[in-house]
mmCIF file of C-alpha atoms and ligand atoms in Angstrom:
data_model
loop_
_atom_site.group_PDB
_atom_site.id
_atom_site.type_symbol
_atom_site.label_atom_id
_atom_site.label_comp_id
_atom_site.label_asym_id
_atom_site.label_seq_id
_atom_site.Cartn_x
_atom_site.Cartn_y
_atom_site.Cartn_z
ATOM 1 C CA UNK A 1302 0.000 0.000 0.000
ATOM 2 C CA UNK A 1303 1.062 3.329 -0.762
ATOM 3 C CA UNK A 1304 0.889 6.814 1.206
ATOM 4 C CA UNK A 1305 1.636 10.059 0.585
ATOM 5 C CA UNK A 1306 2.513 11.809 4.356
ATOM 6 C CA UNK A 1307 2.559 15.735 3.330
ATOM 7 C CA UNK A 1308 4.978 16.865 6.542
ATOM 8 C CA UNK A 1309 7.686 15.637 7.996
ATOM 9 C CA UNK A 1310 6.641 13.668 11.278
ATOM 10 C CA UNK A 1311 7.651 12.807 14.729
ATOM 11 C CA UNK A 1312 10.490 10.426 14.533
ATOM 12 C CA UNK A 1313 7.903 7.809 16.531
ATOM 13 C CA UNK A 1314 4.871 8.253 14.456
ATOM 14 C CA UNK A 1315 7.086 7.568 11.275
ATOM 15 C CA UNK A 1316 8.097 4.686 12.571
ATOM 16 C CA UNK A 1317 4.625 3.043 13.060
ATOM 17 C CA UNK A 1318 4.362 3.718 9.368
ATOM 18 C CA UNK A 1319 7.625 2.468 7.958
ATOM 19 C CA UNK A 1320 7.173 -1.003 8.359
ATOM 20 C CA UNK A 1321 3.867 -1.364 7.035
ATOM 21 C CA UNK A 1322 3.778 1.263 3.916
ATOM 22 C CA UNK A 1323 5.471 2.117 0.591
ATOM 23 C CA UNK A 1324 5.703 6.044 2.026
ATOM 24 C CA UNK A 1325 6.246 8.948 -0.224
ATOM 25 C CA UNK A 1326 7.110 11.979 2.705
ATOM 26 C CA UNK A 1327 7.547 15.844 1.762
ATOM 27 C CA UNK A 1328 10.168 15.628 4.260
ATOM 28 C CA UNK A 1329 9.835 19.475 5.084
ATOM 29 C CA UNK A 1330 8.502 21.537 7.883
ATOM 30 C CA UNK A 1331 7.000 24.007 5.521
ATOM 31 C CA UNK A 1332 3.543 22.763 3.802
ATOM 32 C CA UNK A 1333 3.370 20.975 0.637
ATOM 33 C CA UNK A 1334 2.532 23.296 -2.524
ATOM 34 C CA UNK A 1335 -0.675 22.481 -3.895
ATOM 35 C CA UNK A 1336 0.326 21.150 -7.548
ATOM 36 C CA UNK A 1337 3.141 19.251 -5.781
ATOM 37 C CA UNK A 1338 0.161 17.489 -3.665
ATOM 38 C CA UNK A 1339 -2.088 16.992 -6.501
ATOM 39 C CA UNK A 1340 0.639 15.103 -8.713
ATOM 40 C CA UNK A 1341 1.654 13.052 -5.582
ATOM 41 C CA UNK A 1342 -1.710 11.761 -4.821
ATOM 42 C CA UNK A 1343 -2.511 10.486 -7.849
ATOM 43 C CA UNK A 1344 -1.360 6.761 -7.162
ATOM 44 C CA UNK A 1345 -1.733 6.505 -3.581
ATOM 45 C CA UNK A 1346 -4.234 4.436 -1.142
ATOM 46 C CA UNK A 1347 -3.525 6.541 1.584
ATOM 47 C CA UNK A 1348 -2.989 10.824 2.947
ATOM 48 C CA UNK A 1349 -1.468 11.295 5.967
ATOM 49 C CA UNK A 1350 -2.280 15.589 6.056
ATOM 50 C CA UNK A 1351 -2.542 18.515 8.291
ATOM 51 C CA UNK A 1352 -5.282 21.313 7.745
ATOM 52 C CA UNK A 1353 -3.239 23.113 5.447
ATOM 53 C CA UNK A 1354 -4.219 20.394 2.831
ATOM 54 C CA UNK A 1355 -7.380 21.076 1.487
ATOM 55 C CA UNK A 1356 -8.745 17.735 0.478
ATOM 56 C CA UNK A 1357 -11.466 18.553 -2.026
ATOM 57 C CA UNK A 1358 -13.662 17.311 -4.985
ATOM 58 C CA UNK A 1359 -10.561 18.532 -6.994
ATOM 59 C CA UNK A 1360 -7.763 15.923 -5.000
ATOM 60 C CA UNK A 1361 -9.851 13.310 -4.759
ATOM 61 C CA UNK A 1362 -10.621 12.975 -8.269
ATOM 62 C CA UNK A 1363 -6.852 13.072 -8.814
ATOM 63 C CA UNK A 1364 -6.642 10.010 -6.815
ATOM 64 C CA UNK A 1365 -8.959 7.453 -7.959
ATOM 65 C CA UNK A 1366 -7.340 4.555 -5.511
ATOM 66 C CA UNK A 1367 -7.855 6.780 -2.119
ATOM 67 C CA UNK A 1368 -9.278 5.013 0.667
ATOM 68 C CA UNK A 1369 -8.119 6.411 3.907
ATOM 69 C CA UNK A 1370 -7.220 10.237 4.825
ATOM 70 C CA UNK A 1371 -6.145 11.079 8.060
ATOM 71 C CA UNK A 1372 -5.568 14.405 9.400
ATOM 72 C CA UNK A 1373 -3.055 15.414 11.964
ATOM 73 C CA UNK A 1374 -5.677 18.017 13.863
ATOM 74 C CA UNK A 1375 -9.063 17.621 15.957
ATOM 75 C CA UNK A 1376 -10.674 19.869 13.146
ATOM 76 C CA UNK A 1377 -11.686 18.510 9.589
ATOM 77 C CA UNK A 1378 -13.048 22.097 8.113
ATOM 78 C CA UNK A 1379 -10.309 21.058 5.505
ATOM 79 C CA UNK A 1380 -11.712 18.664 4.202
ATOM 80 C CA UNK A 1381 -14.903 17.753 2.080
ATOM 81 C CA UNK A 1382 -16.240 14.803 4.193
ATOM 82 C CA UNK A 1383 -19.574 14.446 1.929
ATOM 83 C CA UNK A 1384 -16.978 13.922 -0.849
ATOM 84 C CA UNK A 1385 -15.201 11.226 1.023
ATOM 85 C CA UNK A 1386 -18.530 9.302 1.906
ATOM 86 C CA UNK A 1387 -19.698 9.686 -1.168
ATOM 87 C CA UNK A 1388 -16.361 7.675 -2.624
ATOM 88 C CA UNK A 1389 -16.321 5.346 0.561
ATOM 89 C CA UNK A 1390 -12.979 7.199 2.231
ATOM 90 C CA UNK A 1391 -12.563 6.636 5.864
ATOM 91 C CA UNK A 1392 -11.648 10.073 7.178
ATOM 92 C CA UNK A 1393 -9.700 10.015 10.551
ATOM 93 C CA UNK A 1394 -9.013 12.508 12.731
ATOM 94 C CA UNK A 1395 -7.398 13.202 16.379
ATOM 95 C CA UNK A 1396 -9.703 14.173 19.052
ATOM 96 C CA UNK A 1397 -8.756 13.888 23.065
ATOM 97 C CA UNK A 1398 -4.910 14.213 22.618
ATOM 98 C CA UNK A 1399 -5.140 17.871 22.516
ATOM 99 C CA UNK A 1400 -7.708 18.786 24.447
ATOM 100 C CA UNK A 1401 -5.538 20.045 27.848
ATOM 101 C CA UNK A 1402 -2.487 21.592 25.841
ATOM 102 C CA UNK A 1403 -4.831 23.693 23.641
ATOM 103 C CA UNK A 1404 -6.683 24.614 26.462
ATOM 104 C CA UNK A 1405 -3.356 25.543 28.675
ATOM 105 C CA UNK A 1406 -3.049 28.160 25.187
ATOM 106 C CA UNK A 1407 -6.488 29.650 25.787
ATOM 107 C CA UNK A 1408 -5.146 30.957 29.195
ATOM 108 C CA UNK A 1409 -2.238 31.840 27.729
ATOM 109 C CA UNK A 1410 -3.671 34.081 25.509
ATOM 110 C CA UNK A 1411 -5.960 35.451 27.747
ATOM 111 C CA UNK A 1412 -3.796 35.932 30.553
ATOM 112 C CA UNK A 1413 -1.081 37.386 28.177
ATOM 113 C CA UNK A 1414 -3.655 40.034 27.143
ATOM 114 C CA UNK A 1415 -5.525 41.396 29.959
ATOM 115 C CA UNK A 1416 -2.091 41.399 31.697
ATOM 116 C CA UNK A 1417 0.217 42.994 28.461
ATOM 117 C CA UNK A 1418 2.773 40.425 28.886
ATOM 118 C CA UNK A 1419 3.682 40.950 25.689
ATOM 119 C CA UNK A 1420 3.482 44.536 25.342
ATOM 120 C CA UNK A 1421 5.973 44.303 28.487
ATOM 121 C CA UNK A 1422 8.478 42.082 26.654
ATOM 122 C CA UNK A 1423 8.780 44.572 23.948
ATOM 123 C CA UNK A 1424 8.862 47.671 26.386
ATOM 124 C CA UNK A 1425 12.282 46.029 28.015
ATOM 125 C CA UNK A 1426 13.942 45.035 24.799
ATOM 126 C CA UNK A 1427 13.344 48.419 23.160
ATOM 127 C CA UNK A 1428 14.921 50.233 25.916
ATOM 128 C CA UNK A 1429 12.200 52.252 27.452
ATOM 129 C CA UNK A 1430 12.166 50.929 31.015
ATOM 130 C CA UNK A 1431 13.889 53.240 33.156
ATOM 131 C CA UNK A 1432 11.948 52.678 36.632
ATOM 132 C CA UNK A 1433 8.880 50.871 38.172
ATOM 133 C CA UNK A 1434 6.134 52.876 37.576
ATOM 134 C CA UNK A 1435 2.599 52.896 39.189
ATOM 135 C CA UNK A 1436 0.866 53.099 35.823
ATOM 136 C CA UNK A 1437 3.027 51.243 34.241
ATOM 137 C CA UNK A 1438 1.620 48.909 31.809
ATOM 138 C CA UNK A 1439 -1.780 48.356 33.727
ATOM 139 C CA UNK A 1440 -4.231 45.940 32.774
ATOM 140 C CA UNK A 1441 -7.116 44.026 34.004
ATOM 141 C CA UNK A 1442 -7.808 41.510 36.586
ATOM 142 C CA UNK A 1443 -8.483 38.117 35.473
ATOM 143 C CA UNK A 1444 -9.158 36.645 39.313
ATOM 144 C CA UNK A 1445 -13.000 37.396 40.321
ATOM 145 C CA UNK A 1446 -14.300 38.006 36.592
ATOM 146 C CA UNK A 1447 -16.743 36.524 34.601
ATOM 147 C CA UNK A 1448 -15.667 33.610 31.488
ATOM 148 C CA UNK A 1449 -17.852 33.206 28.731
ATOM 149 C CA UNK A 1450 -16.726 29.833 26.484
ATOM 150 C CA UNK A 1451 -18.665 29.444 23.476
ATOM 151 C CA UNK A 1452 -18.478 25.993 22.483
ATOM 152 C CA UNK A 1453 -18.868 23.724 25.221
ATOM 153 C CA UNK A 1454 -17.066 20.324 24.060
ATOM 154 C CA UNK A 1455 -13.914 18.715 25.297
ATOM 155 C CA UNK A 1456 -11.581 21.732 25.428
ATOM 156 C CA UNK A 1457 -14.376 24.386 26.377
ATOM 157 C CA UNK A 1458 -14.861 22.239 29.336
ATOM 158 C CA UNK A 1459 -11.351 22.096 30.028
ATOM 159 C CA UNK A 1460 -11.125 25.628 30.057
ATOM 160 C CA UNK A 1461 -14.050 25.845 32.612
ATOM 161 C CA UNK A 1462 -11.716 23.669 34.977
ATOM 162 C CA UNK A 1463 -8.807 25.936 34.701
ATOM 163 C CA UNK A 1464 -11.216 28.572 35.743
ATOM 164 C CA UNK A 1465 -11.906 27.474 38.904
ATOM 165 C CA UNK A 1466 -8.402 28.928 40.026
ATOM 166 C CA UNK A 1467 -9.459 31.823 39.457
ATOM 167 C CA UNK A 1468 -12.609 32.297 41.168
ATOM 168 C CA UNK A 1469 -14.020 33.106 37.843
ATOM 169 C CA UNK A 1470 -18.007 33.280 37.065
ATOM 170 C CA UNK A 1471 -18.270 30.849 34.317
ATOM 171 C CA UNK A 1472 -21.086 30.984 31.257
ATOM 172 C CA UNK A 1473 -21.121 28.821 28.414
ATOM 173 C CA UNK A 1474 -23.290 28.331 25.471
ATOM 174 C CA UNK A 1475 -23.364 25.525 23.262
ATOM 175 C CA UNK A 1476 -26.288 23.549 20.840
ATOM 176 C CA UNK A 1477 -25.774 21.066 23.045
ATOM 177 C CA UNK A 1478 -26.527 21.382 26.909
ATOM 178 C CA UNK A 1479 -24.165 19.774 29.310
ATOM 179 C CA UNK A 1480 -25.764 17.047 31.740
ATOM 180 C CA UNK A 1481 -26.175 18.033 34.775
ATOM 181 C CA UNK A 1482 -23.921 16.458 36.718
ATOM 182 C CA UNK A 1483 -20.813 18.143 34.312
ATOM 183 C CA UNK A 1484 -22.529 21.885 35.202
ATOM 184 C CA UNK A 1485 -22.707 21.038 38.754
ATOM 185 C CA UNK A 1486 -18.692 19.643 38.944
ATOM 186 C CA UNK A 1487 -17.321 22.793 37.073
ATOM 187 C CA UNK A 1488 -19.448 25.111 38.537
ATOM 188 C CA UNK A 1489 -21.005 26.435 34.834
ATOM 189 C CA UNK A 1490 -24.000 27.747 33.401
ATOM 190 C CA UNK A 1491 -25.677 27.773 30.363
ATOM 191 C CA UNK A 1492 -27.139 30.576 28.814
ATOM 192 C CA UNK A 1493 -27.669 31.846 25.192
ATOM 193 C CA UNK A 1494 -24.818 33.337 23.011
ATOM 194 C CA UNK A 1495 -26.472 37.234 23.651
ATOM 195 C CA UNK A 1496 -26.665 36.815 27.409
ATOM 196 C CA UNK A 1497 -22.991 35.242 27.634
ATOM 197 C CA UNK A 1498 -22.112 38.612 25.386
ATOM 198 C CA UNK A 1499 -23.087 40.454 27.548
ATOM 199 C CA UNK A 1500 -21.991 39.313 31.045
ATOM 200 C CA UNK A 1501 -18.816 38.240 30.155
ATOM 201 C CA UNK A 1502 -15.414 39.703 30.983
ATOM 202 C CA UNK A 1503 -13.836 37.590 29.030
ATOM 203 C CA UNK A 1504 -15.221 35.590 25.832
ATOM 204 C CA UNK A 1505 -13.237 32.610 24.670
ATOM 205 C CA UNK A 1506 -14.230 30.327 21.715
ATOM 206 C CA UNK A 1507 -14.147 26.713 21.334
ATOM 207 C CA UNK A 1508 -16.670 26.136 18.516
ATOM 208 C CA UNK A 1509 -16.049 24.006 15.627
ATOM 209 C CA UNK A 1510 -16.495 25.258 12.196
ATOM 210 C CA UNK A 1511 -18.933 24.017 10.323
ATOM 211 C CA UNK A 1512 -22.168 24.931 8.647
ATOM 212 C CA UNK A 1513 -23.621 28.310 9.726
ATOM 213 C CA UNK A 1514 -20.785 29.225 12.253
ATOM 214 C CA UNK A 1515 -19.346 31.312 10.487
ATOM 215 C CA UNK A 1516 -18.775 35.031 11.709
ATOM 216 C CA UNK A 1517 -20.670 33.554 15.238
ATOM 217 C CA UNK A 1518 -19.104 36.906 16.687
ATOM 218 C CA UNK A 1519 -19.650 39.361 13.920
ATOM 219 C CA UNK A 1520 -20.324 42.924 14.138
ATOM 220 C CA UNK A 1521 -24.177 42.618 15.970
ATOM 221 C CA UNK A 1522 -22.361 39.927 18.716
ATOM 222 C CA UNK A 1523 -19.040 42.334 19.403
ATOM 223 C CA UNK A 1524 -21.646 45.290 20.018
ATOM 224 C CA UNK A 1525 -23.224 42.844 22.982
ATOM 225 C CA UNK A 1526 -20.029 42.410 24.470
ATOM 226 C CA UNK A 1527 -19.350 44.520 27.561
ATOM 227 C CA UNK A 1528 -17.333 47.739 27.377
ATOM 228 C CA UNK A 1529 -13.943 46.758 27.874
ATOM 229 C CA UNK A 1530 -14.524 42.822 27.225
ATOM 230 C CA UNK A 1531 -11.833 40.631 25.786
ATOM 231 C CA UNK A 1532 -11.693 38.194 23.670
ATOM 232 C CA UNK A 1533 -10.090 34.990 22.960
ATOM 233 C CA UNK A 1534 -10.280 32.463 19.918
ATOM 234 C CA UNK A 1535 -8.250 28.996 19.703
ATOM 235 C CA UNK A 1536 -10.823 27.709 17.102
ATOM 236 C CA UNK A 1537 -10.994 28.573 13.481
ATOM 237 C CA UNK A 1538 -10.222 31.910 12.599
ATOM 238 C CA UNK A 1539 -13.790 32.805 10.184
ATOM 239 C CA UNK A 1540 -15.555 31.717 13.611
ATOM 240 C CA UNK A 1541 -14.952 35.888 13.510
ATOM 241 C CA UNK A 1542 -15.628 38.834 11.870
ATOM 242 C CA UNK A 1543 -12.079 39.962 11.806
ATOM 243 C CA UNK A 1544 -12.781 43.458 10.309
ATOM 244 C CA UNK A 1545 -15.232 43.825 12.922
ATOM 245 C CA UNK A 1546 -12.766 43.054 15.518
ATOM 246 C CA UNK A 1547 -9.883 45.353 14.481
ATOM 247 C CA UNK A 1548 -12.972 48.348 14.680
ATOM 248 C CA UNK A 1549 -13.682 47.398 17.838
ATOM 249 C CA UNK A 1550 -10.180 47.157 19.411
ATOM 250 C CA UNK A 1551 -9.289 50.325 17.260
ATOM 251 C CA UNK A 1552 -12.219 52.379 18.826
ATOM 252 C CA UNK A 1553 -11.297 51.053 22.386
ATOM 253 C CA UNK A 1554 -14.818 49.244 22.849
ATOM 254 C CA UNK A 1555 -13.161 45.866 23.255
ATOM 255 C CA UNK A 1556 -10.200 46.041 25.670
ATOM 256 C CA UNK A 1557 -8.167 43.393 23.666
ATOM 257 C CA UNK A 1558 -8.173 39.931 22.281
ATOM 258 C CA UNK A 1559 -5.752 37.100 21.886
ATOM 259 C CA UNK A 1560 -5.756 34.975 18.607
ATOM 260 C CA UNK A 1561 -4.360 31.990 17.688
ATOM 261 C CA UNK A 1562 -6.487 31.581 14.368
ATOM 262 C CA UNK A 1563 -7.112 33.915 11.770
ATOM 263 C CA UNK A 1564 -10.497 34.628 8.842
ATOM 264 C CA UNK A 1565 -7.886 34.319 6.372
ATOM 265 C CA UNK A 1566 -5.404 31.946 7.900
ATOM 266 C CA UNK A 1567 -2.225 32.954 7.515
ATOM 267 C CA UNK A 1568 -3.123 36.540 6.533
ATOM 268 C CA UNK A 1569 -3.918 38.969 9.025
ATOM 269 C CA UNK A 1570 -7.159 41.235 8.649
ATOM 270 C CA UNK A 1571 -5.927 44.752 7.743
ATOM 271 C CA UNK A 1572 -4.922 46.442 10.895
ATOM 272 C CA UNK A 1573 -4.770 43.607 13.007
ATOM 273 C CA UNK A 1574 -0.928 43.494 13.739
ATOM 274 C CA UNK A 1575 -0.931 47.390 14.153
ATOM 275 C CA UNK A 1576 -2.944 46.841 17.335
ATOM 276 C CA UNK A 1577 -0.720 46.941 20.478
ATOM 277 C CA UNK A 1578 -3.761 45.397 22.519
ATOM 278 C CA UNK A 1579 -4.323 41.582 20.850
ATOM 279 C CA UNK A 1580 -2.066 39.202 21.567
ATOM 280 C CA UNK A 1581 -1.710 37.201 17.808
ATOM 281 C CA UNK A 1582 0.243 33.504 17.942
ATOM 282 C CA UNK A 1583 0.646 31.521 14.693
ATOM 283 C CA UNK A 1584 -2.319 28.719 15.496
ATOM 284 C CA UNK A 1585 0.003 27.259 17.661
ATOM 285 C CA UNK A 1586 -2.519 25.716 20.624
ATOM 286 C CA UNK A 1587 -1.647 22.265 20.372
ATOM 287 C CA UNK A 1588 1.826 23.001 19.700
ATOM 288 C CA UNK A 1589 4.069 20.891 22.830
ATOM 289 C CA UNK A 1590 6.317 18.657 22.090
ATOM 290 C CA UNK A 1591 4.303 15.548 24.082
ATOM 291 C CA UNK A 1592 0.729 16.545 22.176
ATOM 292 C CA UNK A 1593 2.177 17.070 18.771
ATOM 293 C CA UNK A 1594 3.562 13.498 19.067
ATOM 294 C CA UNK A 1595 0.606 12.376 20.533
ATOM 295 C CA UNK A 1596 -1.822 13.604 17.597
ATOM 296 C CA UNK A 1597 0.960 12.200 14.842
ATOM 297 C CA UNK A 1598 0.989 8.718 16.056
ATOM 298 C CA UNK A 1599 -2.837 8.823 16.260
ATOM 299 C CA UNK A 1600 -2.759 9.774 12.938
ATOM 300 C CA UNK A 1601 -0.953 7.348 11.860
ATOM 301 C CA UNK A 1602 -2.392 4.293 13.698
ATOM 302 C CA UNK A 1603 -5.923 5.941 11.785
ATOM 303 C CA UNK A 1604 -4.082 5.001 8.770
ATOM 304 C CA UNK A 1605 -3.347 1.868 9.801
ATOM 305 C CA UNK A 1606 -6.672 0.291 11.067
ATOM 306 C CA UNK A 1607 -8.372 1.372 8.044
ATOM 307 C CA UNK A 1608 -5.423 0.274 5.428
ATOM 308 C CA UNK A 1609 -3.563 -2.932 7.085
ATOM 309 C CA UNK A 1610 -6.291 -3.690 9.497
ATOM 310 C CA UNK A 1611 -9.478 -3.180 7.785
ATOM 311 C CA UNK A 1612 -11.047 -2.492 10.871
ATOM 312 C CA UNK A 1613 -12.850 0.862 12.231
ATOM 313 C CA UNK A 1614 -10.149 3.868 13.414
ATOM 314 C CA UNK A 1615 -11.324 5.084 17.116
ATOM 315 C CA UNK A 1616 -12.044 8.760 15.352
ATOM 316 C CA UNK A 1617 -13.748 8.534 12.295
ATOM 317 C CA UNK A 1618 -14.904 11.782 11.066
ATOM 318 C CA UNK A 1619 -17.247 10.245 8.265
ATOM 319 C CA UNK A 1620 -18.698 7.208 10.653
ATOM 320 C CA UNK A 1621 -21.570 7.020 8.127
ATOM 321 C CA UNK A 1622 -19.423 6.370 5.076
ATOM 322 C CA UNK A 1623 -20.113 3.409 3.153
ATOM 323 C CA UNK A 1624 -16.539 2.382 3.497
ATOM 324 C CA UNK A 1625 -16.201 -1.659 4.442
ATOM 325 C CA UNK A 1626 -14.907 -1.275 8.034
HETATM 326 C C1 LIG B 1995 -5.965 22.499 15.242
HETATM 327 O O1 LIG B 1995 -6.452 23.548 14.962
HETATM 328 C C2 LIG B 1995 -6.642 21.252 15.167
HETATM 329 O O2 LIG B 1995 -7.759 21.215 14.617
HETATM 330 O O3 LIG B 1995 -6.096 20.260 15.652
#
């Protein structure tokens, strides 16, 4: 059998591919250019991708023999899963393993903007700090404030435990309530998306994208927000109206917001990195050394239950595909 892996991997996740697999690696850390993909695809039973490849109507009919794609992230927004059912490709993907380290990032983010920890690191290495000053760099407290997490699955719920450190009023609003018993041990509430808006000190996103979520927070939800709000977003960039944001943050009516995912991913919205109050990171939430690894191997043991196996991966993003597992 024959795979095309489009990165180069974690020496241990290779190695659960190696024996198994004719593999044909773009042995790079930089992402593989689309016609290169294309032409690489063509003869292979297996993708081994990350959401940089889009895997559309266009690559799969480019590779008549595909059977399995599995994606190296929890999301699958890249990838046309009705297209995959519809030509019986098992789509895996890797929920679970990331779950804590992207939500350690959240706080990150948000503690690195309401406290300008980054603003600070540039004030020292640019020479301007000549003495401690009583207004120097002042932000807002995060202890005793009110969390808003829209999106209440595995990572918005790990969030909501982190909180509890705090002392932090927590809201959440998903589709989905959460039983009971999970609102009672975190100490959460649900309430509708306007209502967390508004309460909220601090709004933090943990949504999927998928069909009508896009711009969730455009210009209408950013008006609800309170005066002097923040907010935070670890889940897919167009989850936001971006040009909406910059306004806000411009005019001062948001206090500041930390991103890790962009509209236009990797372009910035116009104005965006002019703004001294966001805190912008290169959609690096899952990035450790331990969880990276983690989500590779899964990956690649997605490949192989559906290719040497034959037998159902434990994430299956397309569960109703007419595939034969
Ligand atoms: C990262 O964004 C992922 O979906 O894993």
């Amino acid at each position: 059998m024959k795979i095309l892996v489009t990165r180069r991997l974690p020496e241990k996740a290779f190695a659960l591919l190696k024996s198994h697999f004719e593999i044909d690696c773009y042995d790079s850390e930089e992402a593989m250019p689309r016609e290169e993909l294309l032409k690489r695809v063509a003869d292979k039973d297996g993708l081994l991708c990350l959401l940089t490849e889009k895997v559309d109507a266009e690559l799969l009919s480019r590779a008549p023999g595909l059977k399995a794609v599995a994606t190296i992230s929890v999301g699958f927004d890249h990838i046309d899963l009705k297209a995959c059912s519809d030509r019986g490709i098992a789509v895996t993907h890797t929920p679970g393993v990331l779950t804590e380290t992207t939500a350690d990032f959240a706080w990150a983010l948000l503690l690195a903007c309401a406290r300008r920890v980054v603003e600070g690191d540039r004030f020292l290495r640019t020479g301007r700090y000549k003495a401690w000053g009583l207004t120097l760099l002042l932000g807002a407290d995060v202890h005793g404030k009110a969390l808003g997490i829209v999106g209440f699955g595995r990572i918005g719920q790990a969030v909501a435990r982190r909180a509890s450190g705090f002392g932090m009023r927590v809201l959440y609003h998903d589709s989905k309530r959460a039983e009971a018993g999970v609102e009672a041990a975190l100490g959460v509430r649900s309430v509708n998306l306007p209502e967390l808006l508004r309460r909220s000190d601090f709004v933090t996103l943990h949504a999927s994208l998928g069909l009508g979520s896009a711009h969730l927070i455009g210009e209408k939800e950013i008006a609800l927000m309170k005066p002097g709000a923040f907010l935070i977003n670890t889940a897919r960039g167009p989850l936001v109206d971006e040009a909406a944001l910059v306004k806000a943050l411009k005019e001062g009516r948001l206090a500041g917001a930390g991103l890790d995912v962009y509209e236009k991913e990797p372009e910035l919205a116009p104005g965006l990195a002019e703004l001294s109050n966001v805190v912008l990171a290169p959609h690096m939430a899952s990035a450790s050394v331990e969880t990276r690894t983690r989500m590779a191997s899964l990956a690649a043991e997605g490949l192989l239950d559906v290719l040497i196996h034959g037998r159902r991966p434990a994430h299956m993003a397309n569960p109703s595909a007419a595939t034969a597992l």
